[in-house]
Amino acid sequence: MIVSPEEYRRRLGKLNPKIYINGERVTDILDHPVTRTVVEANAKVYELAQDPRYEEIMTTTSPLIGEKINRSLHICQSNHDLEMRAAMALLTSQKLGTCNYRCPGCDVLNGLASITWEMDRDLGTGYHRRLLEFARHLQKGDLALSGGVTDTKGDRGKRPLGQDPDMYVHVVERRSDGIVVRGAKQHQSGAYASDWTLVMPTAALREGEEDYAVAFAVPNGEEGITYICQFNAYSAERLFTDDPHLLGNPIYGQRETSLVIFDNVFVPWERVFMCGEVAYTQRAVARFAKMHRMNCGGACKVGFADLIIGAARLMAEYNGVERAPHVVEKLTQMVHIRETSHACAIAAALKGREEPEGSGIYLPDDIYGNVAKLNTCYGFWELMALAGDIAGGVVVTMPSEKDLQHPEIGEYVRKYLKGTVPAAERMRIARFLQNWVAGLHGVATWQGAGSAQAQKLTLYRLFDFDSRREMVKELAGLKDEGEGDRS
Amino acid sequence: MIVSPEEYRRRLGKLNPKIYINGERVTDILDHPVTRTVVEANAKVYELAQDPRYEEIMTTTSPLIGEKINRSLHICQSNHDLEMRAAMALLTSQKLGTCNYRCPGCDVLNGLASITWEMDRDLGTGYHRRLLEFARHLQKGDLALSGGVTDTKGDRGKRPLGQDPDMYVHVVERRSDGIVVRGAKQHQSGAYASDWTLVMPTAALREGEEDYAVAFAVPNGEEGITYICQFNAYSAERLFTDDPHLLGNPIYGQRETSLVIFDNVFVPWERVFMCGEVAYTQRAVARFAKMHRMNCGGACKVGFADLIIGAARLMAEYNGVERAPHVVEKLTQMVHIRETSHACAIAAALKGREEPEGSGIYLPDDIYGNVAKLNTCYGFWELMALAGDIAGGVVVTMPSEKDLQHPEIGEYVRKYLKGTVPAAERMRIARFLQNWVAGLHGVATWQGAGSAQAQKLTLYRLFDFDSRREMVKELAGLKDEGEGDRS
Amino acid sequence: MIVSPEEYRRRLGKLNPKIYINGERVTDILDHPVTRTVVEANAKVYELAQDPRYEEIMTTTSPLIGEKINRSLHICQSNHDLEMRAAMALLTSQKLGTCNYRCPGCDVLNGLASITWEMDRDLGTGYHRRLLEFARHLQKGDLALSGGVTDTKGDRGKRPLGQDPDMYVHVVERRSDGIVVRGAKQHQSGAYASDWTLVMPTAALREGEEDYAVAFAVPNGEEGITYICQFNAYSAERLFTDDPHLLGNPIYGQRETSLVIFDNVFVPWERVFMCGEVAYTQRAVARFAKMHRMNCGGACKVGFADLIIGAARLMAEYNGVERAPHVVEKLTQMVHIRETSHACAIAAALKGREEPEGSGIYLPDDIYGNVAKLNTCYGFWELMALAGDIAGGVVVTMPSEKDLQHPEIGEYVRKYLKGTVPAAERMRIARFLQNWVAGLHGVATWQGAGSAQAQKLTLYRLFDFDSRREMVKELAGLKDEGEGDRS
Amino acid sequence: MIVSPEEYRRRLGKLNPKIYINGERVTDILDHPVTRTVVEANAKVYELAQDPRYEEIMTTTSPLIGEKINRSLHICQSNHDLEMRAAMALLTSQKLGTCNYRCPGCDVLNGLASITWEMDRDLGTGYHRRLLEFARHLQKGDLALSGGVTDTKGDRGKRPLGQDPDMYVHVVERRSDGIVVRGAKQHQSGAYASDWTLVMPTAALREGEEDYAVAFAVPNGEEGITYICQFNAYSAERLFTDDPHLLGNPIYGQRETSLVIFDNVFVPWERVFMCGEVAYTQRAVARFAKMHRMNCGGACKVGFADLIIGAARLMAEYNGVERAPHVVEKLTQMVHIRETSHACAIAAALKGREEPEGSGIYLPDDIYGNVAKLNTCYGFWELMALAGDIAGGVVVTMPSEKDLQHPEIGEYVRKYLKGTVPAAERMRIARFLQNWVAGLHGVATWQGAGSAQAQKLTLYRLFDFDSRREMVKELAGLKDEGEGDRS
């Protein structure tokens, strides 16, 4: 089932989630200047799925319902699926200049699909069956799914039970008809504009921490859920303006997240997909991470890189310096960064494999997904630096585009901010670029899908040092095989 | 003469400069939320000069008037003067978290002092005498001086005369009593809150471009001058807020610049310090740059680095991770960046020399000043990346501090955003850091005092490759001397 | 046809190529301490092709002769072929710790196969047919093929005809039965231990430079060919030693190259594969480069990285510091570098395509191949630095392993150079690592398969900036489509 | 006292130290191809001290004997002394292209001077008086002094007493007339060609490890001392060649070190400068390190950088590419690296201070000395990479210069390896550069004067995080002072 953007907006308009921003309740999610950007970004994802040019990327046929679905709701069945999943992340970034908010939900769905299959196989539980049932429900309605992973953690030097027990989402009551959960998930991209949120643990858990080993789905607007939105200068700018066309990303805005509070939320058993199985939490997190590092960490940021490169190139042309050797060198370095992350994401998709064997579920290669993200971590700040270098100080010191139209000073602005093109165009692209190089993207890109340190730990753990040691000993003549070679 | 902050504010309040921001005229520079930050930063510089703890750094005795003056108005007479000049840049950055807006004026004054001495010596002009007279005037009133250097440039692929002739500030009329100038200077930090602005060319000029070889001083509020302020998300945030205490840098704000329009401004001859001497423009620019790269490019950003390091360390503590080896490694890397730029600025000051010989005017060593700035260019983005890494995603996804006090959701925020300290403190520092890692500072630091490319050109030009070639030939045995060594 | 290492050695022993090293003629290529390393490396490649464990990687069935062949002689027909070609480069590097000397020949063969197909199609020439005939000959005998690309160039500021005309290999006479060529190819890995060398131009040529647009094959030992070997400290060490087991790479040595002189060498027409078609030279070079950057630039160095990582890890263990956080961090960074290059090489193989369409010949994706090499350029020096950091100064200050056995001082060495293992093992691995971090590999890896600058030029040329500009304009609202989105 | 190089050689020739290289005893240190390079480097340092052009740098007047002395034997008394000490390190590197082997002895002497003054003051010991007496002896004879610091350490995961007790040099017997010491110092630059070696601990020691807290001086040739030389490819090349003029650094060679064994060496009390005072070991090491990081870590490598830059520039000219923008960019980057380390070393000297107060002994600033070294660590590998990039593959693949003179192939070499200059010059500089980019320098520069990790630990320990935290709190409004500012 593929629904229209209008249908999505209509459906969302019927909900009444508790959303706060800057101390005020948001009463109309569709119209509020900030929340509207999330709705419009989601709507664009619905629109792209209807666009024949993007059909292969944005849609597929679900084996669960036998119908065409938005790829955001698909559980990957092949390397081609993985490749298209990454391609979707790249395409939506190019088209939105912000988050495809259906992305984390997709990756949680895939991660849980794999681990629930394994739990059912090993433990005889029914989690996988329940999850597939939930997936069918989403696919049949083309519902927007968000994913909730990152706990608030409190004192990171302590585990869940060594401090305020609510720092990690956990079960506070087990009832015959379901469970009651409490806690909060932070950095939640677009949760308030989704139909459902799929929640899973953020970290490997140990014996004794069973209450924290919990995965479940909740509908938007559920009793006990409150969204407290991020608020920063870019939020203020959008709230303050009377003309969003003058903002850096006029329609889709910056990546909007919220702190999602679960205050004793009831979840019926049919929407519980893990409950107490601490031994599976590490693998659950790792499988979600495989998907998310390739997609959010890798391919998505490649699309952002395209926008930064395109804007830097435009500014170079508008400034009349696009042929200067140092500008060419810098643009080339930007391309290098972009293509490195892209190559890693592609390798992650094409060298992915069925996991667990027999499940029919495909996940990306873990090492390549992690290097995709790690290269993005380092490369993205460099992209920002290079773009700011090429474009010049005007990117951060420019007047408002309102000054352009002003009866008294408009002439000055048009005169003095022109380059090889009129000031209006140059300022438009400078503002666009400001959004990328003087805003949230540096930190957000680094931390999104896990900090660099998380990728490093994974790489160190995954790398087979033993086989390399053996190669060395053989060549150096420290092994019998090496001896044989000498003869 | 050292005046109080109040006296500065009182004096400024009498002026009525034409200032526009986001399409609106600013009518009270002392109270307007944005322009007020510049006034307060300047006022703090006046205050620091009265503080006995900072007397050696912030003040000196002028040989021109024989009185104690603010070091911002001093023409350096020794290596110690240069060292204290850099120390002032560092101190004010630590205290303000933004620009000491008297800095560029000081550096233009020193650069012009050197080149006008040389012009008078070579050409028999009277520029240096005029400049000293002007300096005495400033010193006697402890007036705030801004500097104007960067032209708008239009198409950077063309020279001043190959395009709209107003893209560089130039003389449009020479009269018996003075000159009339037209053009605009961009990225002008704090010009509208100064008493005077001292203007000089931005680039080396050639024969035929004499109209552009012009340096002069204009009082704030002069007929024909208009300031069009920068406008960005942080401007909007400040305009939008009803409580500036909740902003990242509550009192002093971000670095505020404006586009300063000179629309046929008359300047009497006694305030003209260069007019037509194209042969001296390259040296004029180079001497200003020596000062500004050491101060603005080097020492100032070392002070900013202190704030970023301090905040990153606080966040590490508040998150409970300050002892994690990777956090210690990252803090150490931040210290490394900070101390490298500082060492380069110190070397620039202590290895500076009288220039021209006999002038009594001291300028920093050019190579070390340039590497100070170049290391800052590369290092500052890395500082931002490291700080964002250490502090975590909360730096860009945090709710407003207003949510903290909200009757319904305040409890949630206090609960879920606490770390090892209450949420109020953690959020305050996170907001402080947001101002550094998700705002203008990356690009501004790169471009301020000249882009990295400018430093590179200077380094390549200054480096004595010949002597190194000779060393190599001697050691390699390609010279007679080398032959001698072999015997 | 797959022959044994012995057969290869036997065949080679019958030849009498003119080889000089350090001013002396090499009379027995099989036994000379330096040339022997090349022979042994080649022999190992023959051996690996007989090893059932490596069958899929090292061999395939040739469509030209319908028999199993060494993959070094295969013209790739699919993405799987490309992937296995890269896998062969990786495997042989792990097994040899030096060049698989059959690699450049393979890549020239593939590059020429593609361009000759295109020339025959466009121009009606018979080059492709001749080349396939030559390939059949190689495959039927399992002959070792070397590739010759890099000209000596003389003054790089000048083109072939603006200086001594022999600085680039060129045709000096066209005869009815063939051509006569003159010039030299430098940096030729392993040419003197191959059966044949396949030569092509090194750069794009213009009209008027037809004599330089020449590709051909010559047998080893041909009249007019002289090999002048590289000579450096590692050559001297090998010549000097009486026990090669004490060297860093005992059997296979460092990468050995020579300057190959073509002094009026006659080539019959059936072994001429390009002669005068300047319009095809740029594409010819690009297609060879696609292969070689993926293989030599990317995958091969991934195998070397494995050896460096393995040895660094061993030294960390032998020093007792393998758990120190900074050592773990550095090993992780080494893994990051290794996996990034590997991911890029894999993407190059799996996203490669048929070129020209209809030819049945597959070449790697150009962008990913180039980033594979470029990441290797930067990463390899960093690997060396990190390995040297982890292993410690002993890697460059260690005594000879002969000192270990010395009756008087052996006890001292065994006592004082032990770590967590006996000194003999620790010194063996330190010597192995010395070969990597204190020898030719830094520069050789940077320059091999083209300098970083070559990759940068390619990346800039290949990147589609236009489509990115359009994305930006659409999002920024500078296009009609963008307008439509706003409604 | 300043003696001539001849006098130094004569004196050295009378000694008969036990030196082994590659399993063979060195019988004539003055003539042996390897040890001779160390003698010649030392002799050159004697020669430079007699050269009037270098008088200020190479000599000073000793307050101990009231005579002119070689600065290598001076205990610094001022910032100017420190600056000249660093200048000496730079100059000798430029002149030698290898170690000034008198450098570590000088730095140990200064470090011990400071700590022995403090011990005498605190503990009433007589170490300082003894050390000054020893210094006078050295100065009166202009004797070459080596320094011994780095122990062999064995298992670095264990302390001295947790393993073979000889892994660190220590006292094995205390007698009425002196002590007996055992152990070994590794990486000892030039010890065997010095008159004396001054030994101190390598690390901070704890209670119970008193035997290891030992500093003393021993004459070269003392009973019980054996030198086992490093041996690597460059050693072999020098042993093997019949014409050292063809080597990369013909006269002075690579940095030669040895493993110095102390097998029950007796030291009379008047040459013991610490014995058991574990509480002072950390400071002793730190003070030596201050000197050595500025000199060996910083200034010395700046001189090496000059040689690498000079040679890279020559090769660019010889290749005809010195004006290519990417070559200019790379040379500029090399200059940037060079000047950064130099600026840091200068700041270390000029911001150094008397330590302890009242001692009259000046030591460099610790932070700047450490960043000098740390920037060198990172920068030197980059210099090598850039030089190899600019110069081209010929740097590692060139034939021997013997081939140039060969009757048969000499013509080929002269023809094909010429650039814009004859092949002889181009090959000479390529060989010179090979010594820098394909040898020991990368690892040696990183590890010399302590690994990067040592500098990082020092920086983290020295940096005053508290004051930065306070600055942040004040600006962010988290302090009472901040409150005051708001009013």
Coordinates of C-alpha atoms in Angstrom, one line a residue, chain B residues 200-453:
Chain B
M200 CA 42.6 51.1 4.8
P201 CA 42.8 49.1 1.5
T202 CA 42.2 45.4 1.5
A203 CA 44.7 44.4 -1.1
A204 CA 47.8 45.3 -3.1
L205 CA 47.1 47.7 -5.8
R206 CA 48.7 48.5 -9.1
E207 CA 49.4 51.6 -11.2
G208 CA 46.1 53.0 -12.5
E209 CA 44.3 52.0 -9.4
E210 CA 45.4 55.1 -7.4
D211 CA 41.8 56.0 -6.4
Y212 CA 41.7 52.8 -4.4
A213 CA 44.9 53.4 -2.4
V214 CA 43.2 55.3 0.3
A215 CA 43.3 55.2 4.1
F216 CA 41.3 57.5 6.4
A217 CA 39.3 57.9 9.6
V218 CA 35.7 58.7 9.9
P219 CA 33.6 59.3 13.0
N220 CA 30.7 57.1 13.8
G221 CA 27.4 58.7 12.6
E222 CA 29.1 60.6 9.8
E223 CA 26.9 61.7 6.9
G224 CA 26.8 59.0 4.2
I225 CA 27.5 56.0 6.4
T226 CA 25.0 53.2 6.8
Y227 CA 25.5 50.0 8.8
I228 CA 23.6 47.0 7.6
C229 CA 23.9 44.3 10.3
Q230 CA 24.5 40.6 9.8
F231 CA 21.4 38.5 10.4
N232 CA 21.3 34.8 11.1
A233 CA 19.7 32.2 13.4
Y234 CA 21.5 33.5 16.4
S235 CA 20.4 37.0 15.7
A236 CA 16.8 35.8 15.4
E237 CA 17.2 33.8 18.7
R238 CA 18.3 37.0 20.5
L239 CA 15.6 39.1 19.0
F240 CA 13.0 36.5 19.7
T241 CA 13.9 35.7 23.3
D242 CA 12.4 37.5 26.3
D243 CA 15.2 36.3 28.5
P244 CA 18.7 36.7 27.2
H245 CA 20.1 34.8 30.3
L246 CA 19.0 31.6 28.5
L247 CA 21.2 32.3 25.5
G248 CA 24.6 30.6 25.0
N249 CA 26.5 33.8 25.6
P250 CA 24.0 35.8 27.6
I251 CA 25.6 39.2 27.8
Y252 CA 28.1 39.5 25.0
G253 CA 26.5 37.4 22.3
Q254 CA 28.0 36.2 19.1
R255 CA 30.5 38.3 17.0
E256 CA 28.3 41.0 15.4
T257 CA 29.4 42.5 12.2
S258 CA 27.9 44.8 9.7
L259 CA 28.2 45.9 6.1
V260 CA 29.4 49.5 6.3
I261 CA 28.3 51.6 3.4
F262 CA 30.3 54.7 2.4
D263 CA 28.0 56.6 0.2
N264 CA 30.0 59.7 -0.9
V265 CA 31.4 60.3 2.6
F266 CA 33.6 63.4 2.9
V267 CA 36.9 63.1 4.8
P268 CA 39.0 66.2 5.5
W269 CA 42.7 66.0 4.6
E270 CA 43.8 65.8 8.2
R271 CA 42.2 62.4 8.5
V272 CA 43.5 61.0 5.2
F273 CA 46.6 58.8 5.8
M274 CA 47.2 57.5 2.3
C275 CA 45.8 58.7 -1.0
G276 CA 47.1 57.3 -4.3
E277 CA 50.4 55.7 -3.2
V278 CA 49.7 52.3 -4.8
A279 CA 53.3 51.2 -4.4
Y280 CA 52.8 51.1 -0.6
T281 CA 49.5 49.3 -0.5
Q282 CA 51.0 45.8 -0.5
R283 CA 53.2 46.6 2.5
A284 CA 50.4 48.4 4.2
V285 CA 48.2 45.4 4.0
A286 CA 51.1 43.1 5.1
R287 CA 51.8 45.1 8.2
F288 CA 48.2 45.2 9.3
A289 CA 48.1 41.5 8.6
K290 CA 51.1 40.8 10.8
M291 CA 49.4 42.4 13.8
H292 CA 46.0 40.9 13.0
R293 CA 47.1 37.4 12.4
M294 CA 49.0 37.3 15.7
N295 CA 46.1 38.9 17.6
C296 CA 42.8 38.0 16.0
G297 CA 44.1 35.0 14.2
G298 CA 46.2 33.6 17.0
A299 CA 45.8 34.9 20.6
C300 CA 42.1 35.8 20.5
K301 CA 41.2 32.3 19.4
V302 CA 43.3 30.8 22.1
G303 CA 41.0 32.5 24.5
F304 CA 38.0 31.0 22.7
A305 CA 39.7 27.7 22.9
D306 CA 39.9 28.0 26.6
L307 CA 36.2 28.4 26.8
I308 CA 35.5 25.5 24.6
I309 CA 38.0 23.3 26.5
G310 CA 36.5 24.4 29.8
A311 CA 33.0 23.7 28.7
A312 CA 33.9 20.3 27.2
R313 CA 35.5 19.4 30.4
L314 CA 32.5 20.4 32.4
M315 CA 30.2 18.4 30.2
A316 CA 32.4 15.4 30.5
E317 CA 32.1 15.7 34.3
Y318 CA 28.4 16.3 34.2
N319 CA 28.0 13.2 32.0
G320 CA 30.2 11.2 34.3
V321 CA 32.8 10.3 31.7
E322 CA 35.7 12.6 32.4
R323 CA 38.0 9.7 33.2
A324 CA 37.3 7.6 30.1
P325 CA 40.6 7.2 28.3
H326 CA 39.1 8.5 25.0
V327 CA 37.8 11.6 26.7
V328 CA 41.2 12.3 28.2
E329 CA 42.8 11.8 24.8
K330 CA 40.4 14.2 23.2
L331 CA 40.8 16.9 25.9
T332 CA 44.5 16.5 25.5
Q333 CA 44.2 17.0 21.7
M334 CA 42.2 20.2 22.5
V335 CA 45.0 21.4 24.7
H336 CA 47.5 20.5 22.0
I337 CA 45.7 22.7 19.5
R338 CA 45.3 25.5 22.0
E339 CA 48.9 25.6 23.1
T340 CA 50.2 25.3 19.5
S341 CA 48.4 28.5 18.5
H342 CA 49.5 30.1 21.7
A343 CA 53.1 29.2 21.2
C344 CA 53.0 30.6 17.6
A345 CA 51.5 33.9 18.8
I346 CA 54.1 34.2 21.5
A347 CA 56.9 33.6 19.1
A348 CA 55.4 36.2 16.7
A349 CA 55.5 38.7 19.5
L350 CA 58.9 37.9 21.0
K351 CA 60.6 37.6 17.6
G352 CA 58.9 40.7 16.2
R353 CA 61.1 43.7 15.3
E354 CA 61.2 47.4 14.6
E355 CA 59.7 48.1 11.2
P356 CA 60.9 50.2 9.4
E357 CA 64.2 50.4 11.2
G358 CA 64.4 53.7 13.0
S359 CA 60.6 54.2 13.2
G360 CA 60.4 52.9 16.8
I361 CA 57.3 50.9 15.8
Y362 CA 57.4 47.2 16.5
L363 CA 55.5 44.6 14.5
P364 CA 55.2 40.8 15.0
D365 CA 57.3 38.3 13.1
D366 CA 55.4 37.6 10.0
I367 CA 56.0 33.9 9.6
Y368 CA 55.0 33.0 13.2
G369 CA 52.0 35.3 13.0
N370 CA 50.9 33.5 9.9
V371 CA 51.4 30.0 11.3
A372 CA 49.5 31.1 14.4
K373 CA 46.5 31.9 12.3
L374 CA 46.9 28.9 10.0
N375 CA 47.0 26.5 12.9
T376 CA 44.0 28.2 14.3
C377 CA 42.2 27.8 11.0
Y378 CA 42.7 24.0 11.0
G379 CA 42.6 23.6 14.8
F380 CA 39.4 25.5 15.5
W381 CA 37.1 23.2 13.5
E382 CA 38.8 20.3 15.3
L383 CA 38.1 21.9 18.6
M384 CA 34.5 22.2 17.7
A385 CA 34.4 18.6 16.6
L386 CA 36.1 17.3 19.7
A387 CA 33.9 19.4 22.0
G388 CA 30.8 18.1 20.3
D389 CA 32.1 14.6 20.6
I390 CA 32.8 14.8 24.3
A391 CA 29.6 16.7 25.2
G392 CA 27.2 14.5 23.3
G393 CA 24.2 15.0 21.1
V394 CA 22.4 16.9 23.9
V395 CA 24.4 20.0 22.8
V396 CA 22.3 20.2 19.7
T397 CA 19.1 18.4 20.7
M398 CA 18.4 19.9 24.1
P399 CA 15.0 21.5 24.9
S400 CA 14.8 25.1 25.9
E401 CA 15.7 26.1 29.5
K402 CA 12.2 27.5 29.6
D403 CA 11.0 23.9 29.6
L404 CA 12.8 23.5 32.9
Q405 CA 10.5 25.9 34.7
H406 CA 7.3 24.8 33.0
P407 CA 4.7 23.7 35.5
E408 CA 3.7 20.5 33.6
I409 CA 6.8 19.4 31.8
G410 CA 9.5 21.0 34.0
E411 CA 9.7 17.9 36.2
Y412 CA 10.4 15.7 33.2
V413 CA 13.2 17.9 32.0
R414 CA 14.8 18.1 35.4
K415 CA 14.6 14.4 35.7
Y416 CA 15.7 13.3 32.3
L417 CA 18.4 15.8 31.5
K418 CA 20.3 15.6 34.8
G419 CA 23.7 14.0 34.8
T420 CA 26.0 14.0 37.8
V421 CA 24.6 17.5 38.4
P422 CA 21.1 18.9 38.2
A423 CA 19.7 19.5 34.7
A424 CA 19.8 23.3 35.1
E425 CA 23.5 23.3 35.3
R426 CA 24.0 20.7 32.6
M427 CA 21.7 22.5 30.2
R428 CA 23.3 25.8 30.9
I429 CA 26.7 24.6 29.9
A430 CA 25.3 22.6 27.0
R431 CA 23.7 25.8 25.7
F432 CA 26.9 27.7 26.2
L433 CA 28.7 25.1 24.2
Q434 CA 26.0 25.1 21.5
N435 CA 26.9 28.6 20.8
W436 CA 30.5 27.5 20.0
V437 CA 29.9 24.3 18.1
A438 CA 26.7 25.0 16.3
G439 CA 27.0 28.6 15.2
L440 CA 29.2 31.0 13.4
H441 CA 32.5 30.3 14.9
G442 CA 33.9 27.7 12.5
V443 CA 33.6 29.9 9.4
A444 CA 34.3 33.1 11.2
T445 CA 37.5 31.9 12.8
W446 CA 38.7 30.5 9.5
Q447 CA 38.0 33.7 7.6
G448 CA 38.7 36.3 10.3
A449 CA 42.1 38.0 9.8
G450 CA 42.2 36.4 6.3
S451 CA 41.5 33.0 4.9
A452 CA 43.9 30.1 5.2
Q453 CA 44.9 30.7 1.6

